[in-house]
mmCIF file of C-alpha atoms in Angstrom:
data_model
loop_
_atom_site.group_PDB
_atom_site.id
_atom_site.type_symbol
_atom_site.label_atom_id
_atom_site.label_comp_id
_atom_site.label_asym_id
_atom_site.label_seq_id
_atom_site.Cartn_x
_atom_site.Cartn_y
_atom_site.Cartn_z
ATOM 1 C CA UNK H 19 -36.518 91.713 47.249
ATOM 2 C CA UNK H 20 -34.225 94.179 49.579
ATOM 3 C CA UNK H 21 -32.934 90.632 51.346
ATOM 4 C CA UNK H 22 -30.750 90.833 47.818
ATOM 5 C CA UNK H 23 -28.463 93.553 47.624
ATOM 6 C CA UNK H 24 -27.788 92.577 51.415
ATOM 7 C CA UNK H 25 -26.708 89.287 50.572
ATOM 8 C CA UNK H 26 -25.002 90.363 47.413
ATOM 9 C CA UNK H 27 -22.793 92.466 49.896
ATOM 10 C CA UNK H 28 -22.112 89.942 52.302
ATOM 11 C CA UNK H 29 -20.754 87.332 50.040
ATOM 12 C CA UNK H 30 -18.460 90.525 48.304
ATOM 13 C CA UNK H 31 -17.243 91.468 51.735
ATOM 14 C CA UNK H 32 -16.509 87.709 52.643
ATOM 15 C CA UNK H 33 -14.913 87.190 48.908
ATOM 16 C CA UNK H 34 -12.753 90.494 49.738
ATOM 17 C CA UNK H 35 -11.483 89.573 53.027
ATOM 18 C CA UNK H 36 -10.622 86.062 51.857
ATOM 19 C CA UNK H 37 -8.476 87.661 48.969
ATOM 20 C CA UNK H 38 -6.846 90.200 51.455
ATOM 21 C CA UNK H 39 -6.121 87.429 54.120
ATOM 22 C CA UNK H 40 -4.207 84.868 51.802
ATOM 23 C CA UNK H 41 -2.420 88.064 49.929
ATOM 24 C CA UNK H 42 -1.206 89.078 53.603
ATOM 25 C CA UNK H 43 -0.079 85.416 54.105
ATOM 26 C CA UNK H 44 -2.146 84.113 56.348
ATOM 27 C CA UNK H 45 -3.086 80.305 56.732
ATOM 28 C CA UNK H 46 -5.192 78.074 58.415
ATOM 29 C CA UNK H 47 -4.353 76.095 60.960
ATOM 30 C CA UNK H 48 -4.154 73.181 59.326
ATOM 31 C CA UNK H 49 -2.654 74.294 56.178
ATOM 32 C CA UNK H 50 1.224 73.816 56.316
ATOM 33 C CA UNK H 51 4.137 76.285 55.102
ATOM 34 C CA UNK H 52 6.809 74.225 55.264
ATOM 35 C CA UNK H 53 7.942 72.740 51.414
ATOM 36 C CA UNK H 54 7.910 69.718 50.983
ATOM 37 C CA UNK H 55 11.286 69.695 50.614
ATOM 38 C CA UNK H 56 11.882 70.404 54.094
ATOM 39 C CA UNK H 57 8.926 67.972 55.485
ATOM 40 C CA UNK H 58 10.105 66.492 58.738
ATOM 41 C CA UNK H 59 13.261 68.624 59.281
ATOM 42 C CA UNK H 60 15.179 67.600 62.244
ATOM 43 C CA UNK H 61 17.344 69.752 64.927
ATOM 44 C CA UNK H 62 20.331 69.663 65.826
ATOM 45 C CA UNK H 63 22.075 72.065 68.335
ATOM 46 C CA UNK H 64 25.340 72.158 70.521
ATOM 47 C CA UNK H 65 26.137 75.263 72.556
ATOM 48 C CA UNK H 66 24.784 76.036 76.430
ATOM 49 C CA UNK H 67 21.792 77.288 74.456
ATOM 50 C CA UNK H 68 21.467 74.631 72.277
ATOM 51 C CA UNK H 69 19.094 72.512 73.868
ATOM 52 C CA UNK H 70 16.511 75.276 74.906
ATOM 53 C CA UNK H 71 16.954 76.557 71.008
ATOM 54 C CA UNK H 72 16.388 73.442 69.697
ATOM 55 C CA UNK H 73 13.254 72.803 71.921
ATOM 56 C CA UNK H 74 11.744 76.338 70.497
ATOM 57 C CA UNK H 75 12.219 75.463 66.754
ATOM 58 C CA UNK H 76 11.031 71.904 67.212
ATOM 59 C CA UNK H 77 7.720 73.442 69.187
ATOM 60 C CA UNK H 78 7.404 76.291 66.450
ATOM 61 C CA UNK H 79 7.991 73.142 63.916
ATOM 62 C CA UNK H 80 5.690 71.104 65.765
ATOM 63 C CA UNK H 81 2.448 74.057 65.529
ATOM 64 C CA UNK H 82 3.113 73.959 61.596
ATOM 65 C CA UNK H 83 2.760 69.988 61.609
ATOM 66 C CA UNK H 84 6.155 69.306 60.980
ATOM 67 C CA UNK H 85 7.136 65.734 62.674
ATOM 68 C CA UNK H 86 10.812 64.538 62.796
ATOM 69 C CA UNK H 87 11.829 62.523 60.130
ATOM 70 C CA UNK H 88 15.627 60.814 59.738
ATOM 71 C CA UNK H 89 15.584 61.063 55.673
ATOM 72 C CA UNK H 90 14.965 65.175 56.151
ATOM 73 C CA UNK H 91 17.085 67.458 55.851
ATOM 74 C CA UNK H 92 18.750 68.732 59.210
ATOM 75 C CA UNK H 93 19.142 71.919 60.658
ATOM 76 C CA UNK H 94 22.017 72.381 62.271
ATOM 77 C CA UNK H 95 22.393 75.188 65.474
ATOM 78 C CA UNK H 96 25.692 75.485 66.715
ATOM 79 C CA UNK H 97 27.883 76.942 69.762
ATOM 80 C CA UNK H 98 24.296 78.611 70.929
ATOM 81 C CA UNK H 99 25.084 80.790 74.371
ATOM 82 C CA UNK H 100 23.118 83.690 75.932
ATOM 83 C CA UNK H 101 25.220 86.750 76.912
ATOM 84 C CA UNK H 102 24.329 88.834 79.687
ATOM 85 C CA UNK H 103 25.343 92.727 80.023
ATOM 86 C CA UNK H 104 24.062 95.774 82.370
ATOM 87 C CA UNK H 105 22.619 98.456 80.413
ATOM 88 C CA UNK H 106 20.989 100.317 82.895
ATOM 89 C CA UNK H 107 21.666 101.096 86.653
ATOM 90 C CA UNK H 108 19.939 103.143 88.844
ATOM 91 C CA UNK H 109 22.350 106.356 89.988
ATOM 92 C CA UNK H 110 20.844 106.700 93.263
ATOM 93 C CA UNK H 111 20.957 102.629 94.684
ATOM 94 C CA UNK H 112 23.809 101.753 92.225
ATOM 95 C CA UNK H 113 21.673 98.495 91.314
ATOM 96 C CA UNK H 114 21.388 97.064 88.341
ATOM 97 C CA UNK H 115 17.626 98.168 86.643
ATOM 98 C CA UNK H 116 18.017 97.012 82.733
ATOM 99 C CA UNK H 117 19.760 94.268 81.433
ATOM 100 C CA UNK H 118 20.195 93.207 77.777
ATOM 101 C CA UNK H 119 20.386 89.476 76.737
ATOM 102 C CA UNK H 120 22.316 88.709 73.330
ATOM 103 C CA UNK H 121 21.358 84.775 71.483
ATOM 104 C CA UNK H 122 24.177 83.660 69.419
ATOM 105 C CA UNK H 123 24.860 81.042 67.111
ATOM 106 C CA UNK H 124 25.610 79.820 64.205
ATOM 107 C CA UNK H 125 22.755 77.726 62.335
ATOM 108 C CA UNK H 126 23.164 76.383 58.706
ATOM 109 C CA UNK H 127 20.897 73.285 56.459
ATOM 110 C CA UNK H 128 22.359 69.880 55.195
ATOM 111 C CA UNK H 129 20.641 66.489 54.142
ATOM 112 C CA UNK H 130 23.529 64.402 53.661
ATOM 113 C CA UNK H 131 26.902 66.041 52.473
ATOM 114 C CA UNK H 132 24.987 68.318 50.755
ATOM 115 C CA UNK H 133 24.225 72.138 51.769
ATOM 116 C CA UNK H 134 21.215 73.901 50.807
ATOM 117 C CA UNK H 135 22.236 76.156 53.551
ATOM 118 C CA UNK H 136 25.816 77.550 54.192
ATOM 119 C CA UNK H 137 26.290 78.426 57.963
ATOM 120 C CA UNK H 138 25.154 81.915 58.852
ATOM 121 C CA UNK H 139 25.373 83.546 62.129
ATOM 122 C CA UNK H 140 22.458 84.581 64.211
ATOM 123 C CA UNK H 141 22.571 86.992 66.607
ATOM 124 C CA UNK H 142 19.221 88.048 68.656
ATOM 125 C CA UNK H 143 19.220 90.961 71.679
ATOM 126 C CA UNK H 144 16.535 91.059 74.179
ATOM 127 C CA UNK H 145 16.224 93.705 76.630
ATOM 128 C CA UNK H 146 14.319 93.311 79.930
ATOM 129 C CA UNK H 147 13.977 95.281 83.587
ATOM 130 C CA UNK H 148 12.750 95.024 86.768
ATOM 131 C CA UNK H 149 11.314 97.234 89.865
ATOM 132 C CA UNK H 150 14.747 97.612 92.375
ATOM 133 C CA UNK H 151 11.826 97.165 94.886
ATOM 134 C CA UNK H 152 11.765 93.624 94.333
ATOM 135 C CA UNK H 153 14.801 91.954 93.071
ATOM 136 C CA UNK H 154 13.768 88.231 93.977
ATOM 137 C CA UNK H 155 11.496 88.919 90.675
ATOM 138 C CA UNK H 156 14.664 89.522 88.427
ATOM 139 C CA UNK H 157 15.566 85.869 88.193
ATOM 140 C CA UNK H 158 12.075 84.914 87.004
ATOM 141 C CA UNK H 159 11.876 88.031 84.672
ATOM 142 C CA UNK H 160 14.820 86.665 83.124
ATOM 143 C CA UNK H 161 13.915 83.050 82.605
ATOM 144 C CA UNK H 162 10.470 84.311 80.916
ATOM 145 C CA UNK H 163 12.816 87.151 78.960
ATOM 146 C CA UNK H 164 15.236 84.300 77.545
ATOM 147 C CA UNK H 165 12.063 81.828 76.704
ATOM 148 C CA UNK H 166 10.900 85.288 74.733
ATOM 149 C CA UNK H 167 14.589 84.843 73.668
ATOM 150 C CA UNK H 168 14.467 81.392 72.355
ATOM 151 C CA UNK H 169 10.928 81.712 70.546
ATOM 152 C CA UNK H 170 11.513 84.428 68.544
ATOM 153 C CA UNK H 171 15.343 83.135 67.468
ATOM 154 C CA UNK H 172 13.235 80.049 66.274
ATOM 155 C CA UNK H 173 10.927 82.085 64.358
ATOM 156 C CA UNK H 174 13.541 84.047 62.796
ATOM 157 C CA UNK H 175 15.504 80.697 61.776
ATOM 158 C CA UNK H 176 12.395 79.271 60.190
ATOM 159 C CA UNK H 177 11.686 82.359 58.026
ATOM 160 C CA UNK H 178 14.986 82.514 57.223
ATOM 161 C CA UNK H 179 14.903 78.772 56.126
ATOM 162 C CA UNK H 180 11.314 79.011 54.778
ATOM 163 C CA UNK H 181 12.053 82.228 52.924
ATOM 164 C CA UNK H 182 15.484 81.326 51.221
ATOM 165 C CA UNK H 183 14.276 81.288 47.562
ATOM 166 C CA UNK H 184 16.688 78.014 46.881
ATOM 167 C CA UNK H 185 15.334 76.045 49.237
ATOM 168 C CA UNK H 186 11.922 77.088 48.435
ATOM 169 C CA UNK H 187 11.974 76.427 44.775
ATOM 170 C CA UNK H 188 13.547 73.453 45.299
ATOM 171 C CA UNK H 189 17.429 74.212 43.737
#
């Protein structure tokens, strides 16, 4: 007879954290958040950066269970470049310690002639630094800073895309 409060508890708790989980947005795996409007959205991209851009919103895409289809809508990236600039330097070697990496571009969403998203600009800063001790590391610290770069810039396009109320609703 005391086995049922215990298990009256357990399935509340379960029951609770179920309710707080899918309030908080969370899904499963499998479970898709891309409309079905948007279902197979393709990228394009044109810029230095477009290529690697593209590559992180298809693979963020791709983890959601999105697959390329040629009567979606596109997303369009353009003139994508990663700027460079010093922001830090070390007064007693005069060598360059912190450096801060800037993603822009301009992304908007068509299928066909028509817009569902006017072009918008995106602009993304990343800041990374090194040990003077070792400066060989700075050009792999960079590469892993700009593929930090690149994946968040795709996340930030797709909520932007999968938040936009018209696009969600359908308008």
């Amino acid at each position: 007879m005391q086995r049922l409060p215990w298990a009256w508890a357990l399935r509340l708790a379960v029951t609770l954290l179920g309710m707080s989980l899918s309030a908080c947005g969370f899904h499963l795996p499998t479970g898709s958040t891309i409309p079905p409007r948007l279902q197979g959205l393709q990228v394009l991209a044109s810029g230095p950066a477009g290529g690697s851009l593209a590559t992180a919103v298809e693979r963020e895409l791709a983890l959601d269970g999105n697959r390329s289809s040629p009567t979606a809508p596109v997303l369009d990236i353009r003139n994508a470049y990663v700027s460079q600039r010093i922001i830090s330097i070390s007064p007693s070697t005069g060598v360059a310690l912190e450096f801060l990496n800037t993603l822009h571009a301009e992304i908007s969403l068509r299928q066909g002639d028509r817009v569902l998203l006017p072009p918008e600009p995106l602009l993304l800063e990343h800041s990374f630094s090194y040990s003077s001790s070792n400066p060989l590391a700075t050009n792999v610290q960079q590469e892993e800073d700009q593929r930090l770069l690149f994946r968040e810039a795709a996340r930030d396009i797709l909520r932007r895309i999968l938040y936009d109320k018209g696009l969600r609703d359908g308008h």
